[in-house]
Coordinates of C-alpha atoms in Angstrom, one line a residue:
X15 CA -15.7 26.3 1.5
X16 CA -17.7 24.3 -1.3
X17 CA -20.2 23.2 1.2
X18 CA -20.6 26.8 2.7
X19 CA -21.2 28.0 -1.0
X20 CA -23.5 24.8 -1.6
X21 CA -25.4 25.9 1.0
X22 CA -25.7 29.5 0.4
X23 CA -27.3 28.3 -2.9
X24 CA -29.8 25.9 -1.3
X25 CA -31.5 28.7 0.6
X26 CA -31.2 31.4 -1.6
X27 CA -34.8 30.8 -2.9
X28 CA -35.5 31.2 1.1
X29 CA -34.1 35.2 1.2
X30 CA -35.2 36.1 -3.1
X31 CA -38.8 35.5 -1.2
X32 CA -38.0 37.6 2.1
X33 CA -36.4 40.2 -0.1
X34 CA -39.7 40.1 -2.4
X35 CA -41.6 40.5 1.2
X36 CA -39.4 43.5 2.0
X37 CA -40.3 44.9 -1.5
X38 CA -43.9 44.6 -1.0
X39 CA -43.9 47.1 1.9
X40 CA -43.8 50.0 1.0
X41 CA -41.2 51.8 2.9
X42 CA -40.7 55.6 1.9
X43 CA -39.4 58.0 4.3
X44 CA -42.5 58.3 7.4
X45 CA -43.9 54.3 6.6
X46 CA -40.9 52.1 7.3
X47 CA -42.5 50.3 10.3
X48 CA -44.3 47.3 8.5
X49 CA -41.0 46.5 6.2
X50 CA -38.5 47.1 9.6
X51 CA -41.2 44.8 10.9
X52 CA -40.7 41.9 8.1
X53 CA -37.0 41.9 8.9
X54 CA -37.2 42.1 12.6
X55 CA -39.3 38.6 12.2
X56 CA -35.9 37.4 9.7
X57 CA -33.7 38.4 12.1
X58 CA -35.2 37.0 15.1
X59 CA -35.5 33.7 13.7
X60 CA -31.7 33.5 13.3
X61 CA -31.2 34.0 16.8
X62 CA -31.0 37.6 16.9
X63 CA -32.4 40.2 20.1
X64 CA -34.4 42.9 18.4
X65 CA -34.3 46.4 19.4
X66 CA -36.7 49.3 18.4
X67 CA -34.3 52.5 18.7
X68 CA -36.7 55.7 18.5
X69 CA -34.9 58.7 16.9
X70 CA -35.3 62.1 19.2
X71 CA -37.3 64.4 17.9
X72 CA -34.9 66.9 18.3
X73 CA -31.4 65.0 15.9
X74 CA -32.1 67.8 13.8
X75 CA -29.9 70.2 16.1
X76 CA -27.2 68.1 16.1
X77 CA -24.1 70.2 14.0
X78 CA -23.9 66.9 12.0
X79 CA -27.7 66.1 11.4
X80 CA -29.7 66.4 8.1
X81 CA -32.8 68.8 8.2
X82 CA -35.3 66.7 9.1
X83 CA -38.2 66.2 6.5
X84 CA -41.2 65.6 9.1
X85 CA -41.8 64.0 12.5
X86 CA -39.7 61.0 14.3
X87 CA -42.8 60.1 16.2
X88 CA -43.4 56.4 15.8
X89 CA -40.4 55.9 13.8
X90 CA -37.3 53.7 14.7
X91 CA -34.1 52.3 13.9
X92 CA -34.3 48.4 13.7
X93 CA -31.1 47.2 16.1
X94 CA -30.5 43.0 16.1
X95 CA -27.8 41.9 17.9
X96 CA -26.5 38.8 18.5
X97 CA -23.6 38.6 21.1
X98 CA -20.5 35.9 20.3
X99 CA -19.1 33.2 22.6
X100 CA -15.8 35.3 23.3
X101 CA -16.3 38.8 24.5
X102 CA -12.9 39.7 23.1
X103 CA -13.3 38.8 19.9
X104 CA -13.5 41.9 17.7
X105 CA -17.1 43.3 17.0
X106 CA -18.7 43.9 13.6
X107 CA -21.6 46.1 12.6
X108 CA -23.8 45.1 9.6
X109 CA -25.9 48.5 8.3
X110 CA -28.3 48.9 5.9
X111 CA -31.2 51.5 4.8
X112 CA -34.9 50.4 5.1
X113 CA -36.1 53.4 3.7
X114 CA -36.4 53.6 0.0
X115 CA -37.1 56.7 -2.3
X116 CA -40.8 58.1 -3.9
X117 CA -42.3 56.3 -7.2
X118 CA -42.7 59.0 -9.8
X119 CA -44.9 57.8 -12.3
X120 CA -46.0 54.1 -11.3
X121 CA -47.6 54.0 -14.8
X122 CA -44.1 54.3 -16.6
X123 CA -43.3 51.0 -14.5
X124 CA -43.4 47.5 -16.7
X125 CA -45.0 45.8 -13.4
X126 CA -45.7 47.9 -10.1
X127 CA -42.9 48.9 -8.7
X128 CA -44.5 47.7 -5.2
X129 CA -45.6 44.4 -6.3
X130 CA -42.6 42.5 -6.9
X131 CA -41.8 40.3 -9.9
X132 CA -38.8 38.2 -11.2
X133 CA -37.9 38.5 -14.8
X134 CA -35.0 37.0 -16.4
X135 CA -32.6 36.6 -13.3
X136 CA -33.4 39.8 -12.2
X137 CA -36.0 41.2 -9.2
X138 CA -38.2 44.1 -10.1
X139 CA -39.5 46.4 -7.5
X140 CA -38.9 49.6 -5.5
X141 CA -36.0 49.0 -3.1
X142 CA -35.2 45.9 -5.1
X143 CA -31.9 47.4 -5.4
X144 CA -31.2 50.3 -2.8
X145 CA -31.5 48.8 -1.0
X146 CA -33.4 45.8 0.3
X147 CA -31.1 43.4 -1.5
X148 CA -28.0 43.6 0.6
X149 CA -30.0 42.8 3.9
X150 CA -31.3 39.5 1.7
X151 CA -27.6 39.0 0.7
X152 CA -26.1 39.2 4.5
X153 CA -29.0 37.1 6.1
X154 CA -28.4 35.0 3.4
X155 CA -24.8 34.4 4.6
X156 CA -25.2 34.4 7.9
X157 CA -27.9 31.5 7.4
X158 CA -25.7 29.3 5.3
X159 CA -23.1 30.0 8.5
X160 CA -24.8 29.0 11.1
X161 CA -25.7 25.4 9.2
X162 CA -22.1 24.8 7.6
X163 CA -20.5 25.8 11.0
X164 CA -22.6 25.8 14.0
X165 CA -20.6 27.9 16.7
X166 CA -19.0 30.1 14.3
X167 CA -19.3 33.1 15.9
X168 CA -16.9 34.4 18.5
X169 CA -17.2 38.0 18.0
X170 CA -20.5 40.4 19.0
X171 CA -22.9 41.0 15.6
X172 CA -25.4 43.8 15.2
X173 CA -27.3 44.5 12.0
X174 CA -29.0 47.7 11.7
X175 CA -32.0 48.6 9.4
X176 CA -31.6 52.5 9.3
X177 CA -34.0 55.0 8.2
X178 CA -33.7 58.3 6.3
X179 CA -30.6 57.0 4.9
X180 CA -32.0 58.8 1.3
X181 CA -32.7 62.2 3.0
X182 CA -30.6 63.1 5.8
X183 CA -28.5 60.0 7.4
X184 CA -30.2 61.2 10.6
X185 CA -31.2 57.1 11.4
X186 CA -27.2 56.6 11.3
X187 CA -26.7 59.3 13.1
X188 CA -29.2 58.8 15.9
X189 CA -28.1 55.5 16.5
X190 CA -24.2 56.3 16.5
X191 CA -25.2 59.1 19.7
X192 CA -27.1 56.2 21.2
X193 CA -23.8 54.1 21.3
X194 CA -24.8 51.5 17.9
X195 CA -21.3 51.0 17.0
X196 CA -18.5 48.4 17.0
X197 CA -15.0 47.4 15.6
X198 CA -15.9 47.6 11.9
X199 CA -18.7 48.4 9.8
X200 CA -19.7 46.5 6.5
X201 CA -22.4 48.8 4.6
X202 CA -25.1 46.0 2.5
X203 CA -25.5 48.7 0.0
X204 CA -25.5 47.8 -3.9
X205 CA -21.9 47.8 -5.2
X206 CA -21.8 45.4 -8.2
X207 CA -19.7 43.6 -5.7
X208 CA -17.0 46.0 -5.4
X209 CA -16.0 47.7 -2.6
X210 CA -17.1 51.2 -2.1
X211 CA -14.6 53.1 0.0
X212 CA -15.5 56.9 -0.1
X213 CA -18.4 59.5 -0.9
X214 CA -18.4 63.1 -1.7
X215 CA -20.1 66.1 0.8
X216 CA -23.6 66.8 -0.3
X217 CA -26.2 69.6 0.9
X218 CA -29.8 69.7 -0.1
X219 CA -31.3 73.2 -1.1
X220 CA -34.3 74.4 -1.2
X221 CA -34.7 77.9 -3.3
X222 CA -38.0 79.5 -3.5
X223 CA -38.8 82.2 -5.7
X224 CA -41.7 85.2 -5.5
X225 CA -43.7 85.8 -8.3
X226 CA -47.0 88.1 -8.2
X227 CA -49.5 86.2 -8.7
X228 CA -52.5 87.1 -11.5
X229 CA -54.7 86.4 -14.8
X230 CA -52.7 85.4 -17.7
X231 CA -54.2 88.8 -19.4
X232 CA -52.0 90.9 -17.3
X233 CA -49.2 87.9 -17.1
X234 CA -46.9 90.7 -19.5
X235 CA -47.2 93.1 -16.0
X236 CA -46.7 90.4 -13.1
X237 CA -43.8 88.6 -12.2
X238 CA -44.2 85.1 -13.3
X239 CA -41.7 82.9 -10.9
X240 CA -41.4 79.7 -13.4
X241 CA -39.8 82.0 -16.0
X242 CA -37.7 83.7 -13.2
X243 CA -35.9 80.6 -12.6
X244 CA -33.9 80.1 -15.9
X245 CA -31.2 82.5 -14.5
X246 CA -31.5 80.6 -11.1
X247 CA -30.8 77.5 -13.2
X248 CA -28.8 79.1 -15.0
X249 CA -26.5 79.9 -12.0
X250 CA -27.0 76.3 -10.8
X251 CA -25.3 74.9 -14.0
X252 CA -22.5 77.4 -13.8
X253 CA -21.7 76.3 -10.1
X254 CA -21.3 72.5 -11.2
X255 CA -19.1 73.5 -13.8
X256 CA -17.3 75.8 -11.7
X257 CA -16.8 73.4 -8.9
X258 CA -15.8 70.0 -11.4
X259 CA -13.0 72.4 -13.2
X260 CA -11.4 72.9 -10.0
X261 CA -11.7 69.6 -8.8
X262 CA -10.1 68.8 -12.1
X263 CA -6.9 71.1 -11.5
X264 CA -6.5 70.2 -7.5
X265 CA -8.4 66.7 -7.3
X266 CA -9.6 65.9 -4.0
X267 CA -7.4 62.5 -4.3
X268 CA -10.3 60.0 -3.2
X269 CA -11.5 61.0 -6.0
X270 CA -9.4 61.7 -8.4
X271 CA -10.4 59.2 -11.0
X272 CA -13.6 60.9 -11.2
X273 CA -13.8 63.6 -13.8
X274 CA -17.0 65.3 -12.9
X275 CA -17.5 64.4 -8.6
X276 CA -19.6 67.5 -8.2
X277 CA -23.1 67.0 -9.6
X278 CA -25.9 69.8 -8.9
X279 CA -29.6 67.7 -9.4
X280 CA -32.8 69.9 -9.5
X281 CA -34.7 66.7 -8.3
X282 CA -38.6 68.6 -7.9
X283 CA -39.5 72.2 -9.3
X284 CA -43.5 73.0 -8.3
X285 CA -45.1 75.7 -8.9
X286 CA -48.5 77.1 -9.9
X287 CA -52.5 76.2 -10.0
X288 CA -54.0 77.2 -13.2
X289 CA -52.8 77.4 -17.0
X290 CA -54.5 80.9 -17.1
X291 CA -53.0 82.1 -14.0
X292 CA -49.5 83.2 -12.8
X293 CA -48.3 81.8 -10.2
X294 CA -47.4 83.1 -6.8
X295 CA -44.5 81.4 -5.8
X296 CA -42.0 78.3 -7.6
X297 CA -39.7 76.4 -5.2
X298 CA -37.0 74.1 -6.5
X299 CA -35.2 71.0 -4.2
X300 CA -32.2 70.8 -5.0
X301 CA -29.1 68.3 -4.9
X302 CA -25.5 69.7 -4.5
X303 CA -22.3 67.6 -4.3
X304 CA -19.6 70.0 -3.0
X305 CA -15.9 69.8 -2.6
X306 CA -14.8 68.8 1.7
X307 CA -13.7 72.2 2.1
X308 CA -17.5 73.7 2.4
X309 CA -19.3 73.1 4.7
X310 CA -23.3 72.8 4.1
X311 CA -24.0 76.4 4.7
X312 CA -20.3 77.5 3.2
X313 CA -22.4 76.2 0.0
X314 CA -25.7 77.6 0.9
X315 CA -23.7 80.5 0.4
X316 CA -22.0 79.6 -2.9
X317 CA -25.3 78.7 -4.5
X318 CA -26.6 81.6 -3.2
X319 CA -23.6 84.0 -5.1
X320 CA -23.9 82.0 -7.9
X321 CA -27.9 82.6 -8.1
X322 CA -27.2 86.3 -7.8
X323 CA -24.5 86.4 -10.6
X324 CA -26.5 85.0 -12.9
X325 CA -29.2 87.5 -12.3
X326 CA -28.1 90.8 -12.4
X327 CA -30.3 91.4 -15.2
X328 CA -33.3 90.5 -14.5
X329 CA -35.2 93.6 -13.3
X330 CA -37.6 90.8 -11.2
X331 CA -35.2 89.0 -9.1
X332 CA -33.3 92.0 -8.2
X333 CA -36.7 93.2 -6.8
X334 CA -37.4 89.9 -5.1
X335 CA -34.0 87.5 -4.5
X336 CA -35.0 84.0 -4.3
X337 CA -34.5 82.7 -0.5
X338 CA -33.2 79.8 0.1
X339 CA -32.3 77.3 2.8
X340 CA -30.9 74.0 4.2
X341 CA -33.7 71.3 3.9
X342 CA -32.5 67.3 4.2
X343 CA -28.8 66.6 3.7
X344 CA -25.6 68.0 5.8
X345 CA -23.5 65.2 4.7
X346 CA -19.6 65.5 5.0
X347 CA -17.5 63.6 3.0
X348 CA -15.7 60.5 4.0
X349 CA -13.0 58.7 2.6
X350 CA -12.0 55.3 4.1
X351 CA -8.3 54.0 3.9
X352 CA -8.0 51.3 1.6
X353 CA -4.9 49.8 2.7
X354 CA -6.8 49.1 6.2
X355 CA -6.2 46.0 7.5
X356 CA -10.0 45.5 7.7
X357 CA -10.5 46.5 3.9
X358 CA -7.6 44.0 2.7
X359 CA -9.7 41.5 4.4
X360 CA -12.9 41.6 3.2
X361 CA -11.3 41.9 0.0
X362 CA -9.6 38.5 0.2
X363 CA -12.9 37.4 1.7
X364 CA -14.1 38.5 -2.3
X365 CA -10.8 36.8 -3.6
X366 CA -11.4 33.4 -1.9
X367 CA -14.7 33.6 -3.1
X368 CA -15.0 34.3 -6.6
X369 CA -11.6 34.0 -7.7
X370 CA -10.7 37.2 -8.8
X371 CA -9.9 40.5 -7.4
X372 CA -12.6 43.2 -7.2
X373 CA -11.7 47.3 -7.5
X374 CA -11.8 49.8 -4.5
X375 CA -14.3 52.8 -5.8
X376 CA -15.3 56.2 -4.7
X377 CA -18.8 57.6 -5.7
X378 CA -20.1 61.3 -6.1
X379 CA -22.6 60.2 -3.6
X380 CA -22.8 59.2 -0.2
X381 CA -23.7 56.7 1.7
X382 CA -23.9 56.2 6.1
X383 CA -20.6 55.0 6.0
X384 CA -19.6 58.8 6.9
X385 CA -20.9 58.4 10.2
X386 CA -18.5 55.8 10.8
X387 CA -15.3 56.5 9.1
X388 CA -16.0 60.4 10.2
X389 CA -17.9 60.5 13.7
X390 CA -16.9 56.8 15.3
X391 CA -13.8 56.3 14.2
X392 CA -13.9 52.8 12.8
X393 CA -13.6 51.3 9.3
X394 CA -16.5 51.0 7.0
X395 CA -17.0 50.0 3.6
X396 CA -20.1 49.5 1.5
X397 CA -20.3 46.0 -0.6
X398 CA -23.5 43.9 -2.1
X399 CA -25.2 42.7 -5.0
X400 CA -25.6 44.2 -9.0
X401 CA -28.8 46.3 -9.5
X402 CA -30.2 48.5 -12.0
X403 CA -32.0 51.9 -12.5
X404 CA -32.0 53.2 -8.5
X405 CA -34.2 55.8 -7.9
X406 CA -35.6 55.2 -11.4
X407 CA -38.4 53.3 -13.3
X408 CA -38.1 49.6 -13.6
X409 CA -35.2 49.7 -10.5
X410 CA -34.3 45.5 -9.9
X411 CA -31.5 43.7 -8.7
X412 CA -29.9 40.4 -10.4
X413 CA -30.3 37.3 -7.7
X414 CA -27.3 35.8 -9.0
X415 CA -25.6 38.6 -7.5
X416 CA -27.2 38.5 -4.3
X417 CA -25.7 34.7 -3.8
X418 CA -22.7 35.7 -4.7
X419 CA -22.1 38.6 -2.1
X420 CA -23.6 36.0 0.1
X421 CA -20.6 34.1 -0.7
X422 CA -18.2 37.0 -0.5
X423 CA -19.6 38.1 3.1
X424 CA -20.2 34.6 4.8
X425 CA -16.4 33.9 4.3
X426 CA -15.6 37.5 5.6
X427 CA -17.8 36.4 8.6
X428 CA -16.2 33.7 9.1
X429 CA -12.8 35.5 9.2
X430 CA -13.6 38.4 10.9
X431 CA -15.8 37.1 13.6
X432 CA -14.8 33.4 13.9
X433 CA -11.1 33.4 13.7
X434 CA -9.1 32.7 17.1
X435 CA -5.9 35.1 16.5
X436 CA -3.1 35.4 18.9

């Protein structure tokens, strides 16, 4: 395997520049065409058939489908397959997100966060690191393959470039309903090259509070809907707490090593026009990791109590109750088994590449993998490079880490795919 690593370093200046391409396009949820389009080129090179998989406009009534944030027309999963020389040969799925979340404040950012740059060993841009990367570390691999060992492949490969991964998983999901599956399923997301095995349920909330809208004069007489949500944050906070001191006495055993699983994010709070005016209305999007046993509208409901608890004081919300709905994630949680013969693989794959073992983890996130642990039945685990401040200013990835879950993944390619067993 020296050559195969040898090589993987020879052409790892080839992917840090696709990876940079990938960067450059801008790829937020509704504009992942010209980036999907950038890898579909990569792909095709390698030998791979590209498919443009539309999503349905109607996913979003499927019992397992986020709430979808705006239109599917024009939008597509990227599918590139590549078929293997021995159709019994076990099949292996390759997934990854093309979208990438919103840029804040591009004037906090040291360089834009759309214009990649390299600084000290590490790659600077949005979706450096979740998660662009991991499709530079798996063609990356699969290059150095196909030179060390022409022929490699017996077994069926399909990468997938998903999208709405950060919203709803509904790219996953559409694809799984149009029969995108195989025998396995490696995840390129950013692990620090461990392997992440399980993710918590989260729903997304939206809660939207009535005010009475008027000049500031009179703002002692109208029902000003900013000031109205401290008790609706209040109630948020108490939920979390509520929720992670359960979790602490009967720990959901995926993730019992996790003190605090079950993190409620207000992510955007707008509201209002005018410093001298009061508003008419505030709505707040919020996150909410939730224990397996709820479903997304068992903790609709839950948030909802919790809002109400923590306002039975306040003469203006027990007038006018915040609604609230569903609005992006449904996500169920997932565990995968990590004594699966699949798992024990790829991480002897890591072993025989680096050395050393590396830890099985569980996040208080999620990732697609739910799809298919949960809906297809198959093993799935997420592994790839080391990156930085995702979702945040100045998010990067460190190359050195992308070559070495090159070298992790091209060996489990090899294995998995290449192998003649009896």
């Amino acid at each position: 395997m020296h050559r195969l690593d040898e090589t993987v370093a020879q052409h790892a200046n080839e992917v840090f520049a696709l990876l940079a391409e990938l960067v450059r396009a801008d790829s937020t949820v509704g504009h992942e065409q010209a980036a999907e389009e950038v890898l579909a080129a990569a792909l095709e090179q390698l030998g791979f058939t590209v498919e443009r998989l539309p999503i349905p406009e109607g996913i979003g009534a499927d019992p397992l489908a986020g709430v979808p944030q705006q239109s599917y027309a024009g939008r597509y999963d990227l599918v590139a397959r590549r078929p293997g020389s021995d159709p019994s040969a076990p099949s292996l799925l390759l997934n990854g997100h093309i979208d990438v979340v919103p840029v804040e404040d591009a004037d906090g950012w040291t360089s834009p966060p759309f214009a990649p740059e390299v600084r000290d060993g590490w790659l600077f841009g949005r979706g450096a690191g979740d998660m662009k990367c991991g499709f530079a570390m798996c063609l990356l691999a699969i290059r150095a393959l196909d030179e060390v060992q022409p022929g490699w492949q017996r077994g069926d490969l399909t990468l997938i470039a998903v999208i709405e991964e950060e919203c709803t998983g509904n790219g996953a999901l559409a694809s799984i309903r149009a029969g995108v599956t195989a025998d396995a399923a490696v995840l390129l997301e950013p692990t620090d090259l461990e392997l992440l095995l399980a993710g918590i349920a989260i729903a997304w909330i939206e809660v939207v509070i009535e005010g009475r809208a008027g000049h500031a004069e009179a703002s002692g007489r109208s029902g000003n809907p900013i000031l109205a949500a401290e008790p609706v944050l209040a109630g948020l906070r108490w939920l979390e707490t509520r929720m992670n001191a359960d979790h602490r006495v009967d720990p959901d055993p995926a993730f019992a090593d996790i003190e605090s699983p079950y993190l409620v994010n207000v992510g955007r709070f707008t509201s209002g026009s005018w410093a001298s005016s009061v508003p008419q209305v505030a709505r707040i999007d919020v996150r909410v990791g939730h224990p397996a046993a709820w479903s997304a509208e068992q903790t609709l409901e839950q948030v909802r109590t919790a809002i109400a608890a923590a306002s039975h004081d306040d003469s203006w919300l027990g007038e006018h109750p915040p609604t609230l709905r569903l609005n992006g994630y449904r996500a169920e949680r997932y565990a995968q088994d990590p004594d699966d013969p699949f798992v024990r693989r790829f991480a002897a794959a890591h072993e025989a590449a680096h050395g050393s073992t590396t830890p099985s983890v569980s996040i208080g996130a999620t990732t697609d993998a739910r799809y298919y642990v949960n809906q297809a039945g198959i093993p799935a685990l997420a592994y790839g490079p080391r990156v930085q401040n995702m979702h945040g200013v100045d998010e990067a990835v460190e190359l050195a880490s992308v070559v070495d879950g090159a070298r992790t993944l091209a060996r489990f390619l090899a294995d998995y795919l290449g192998e003649e067993r009896a």
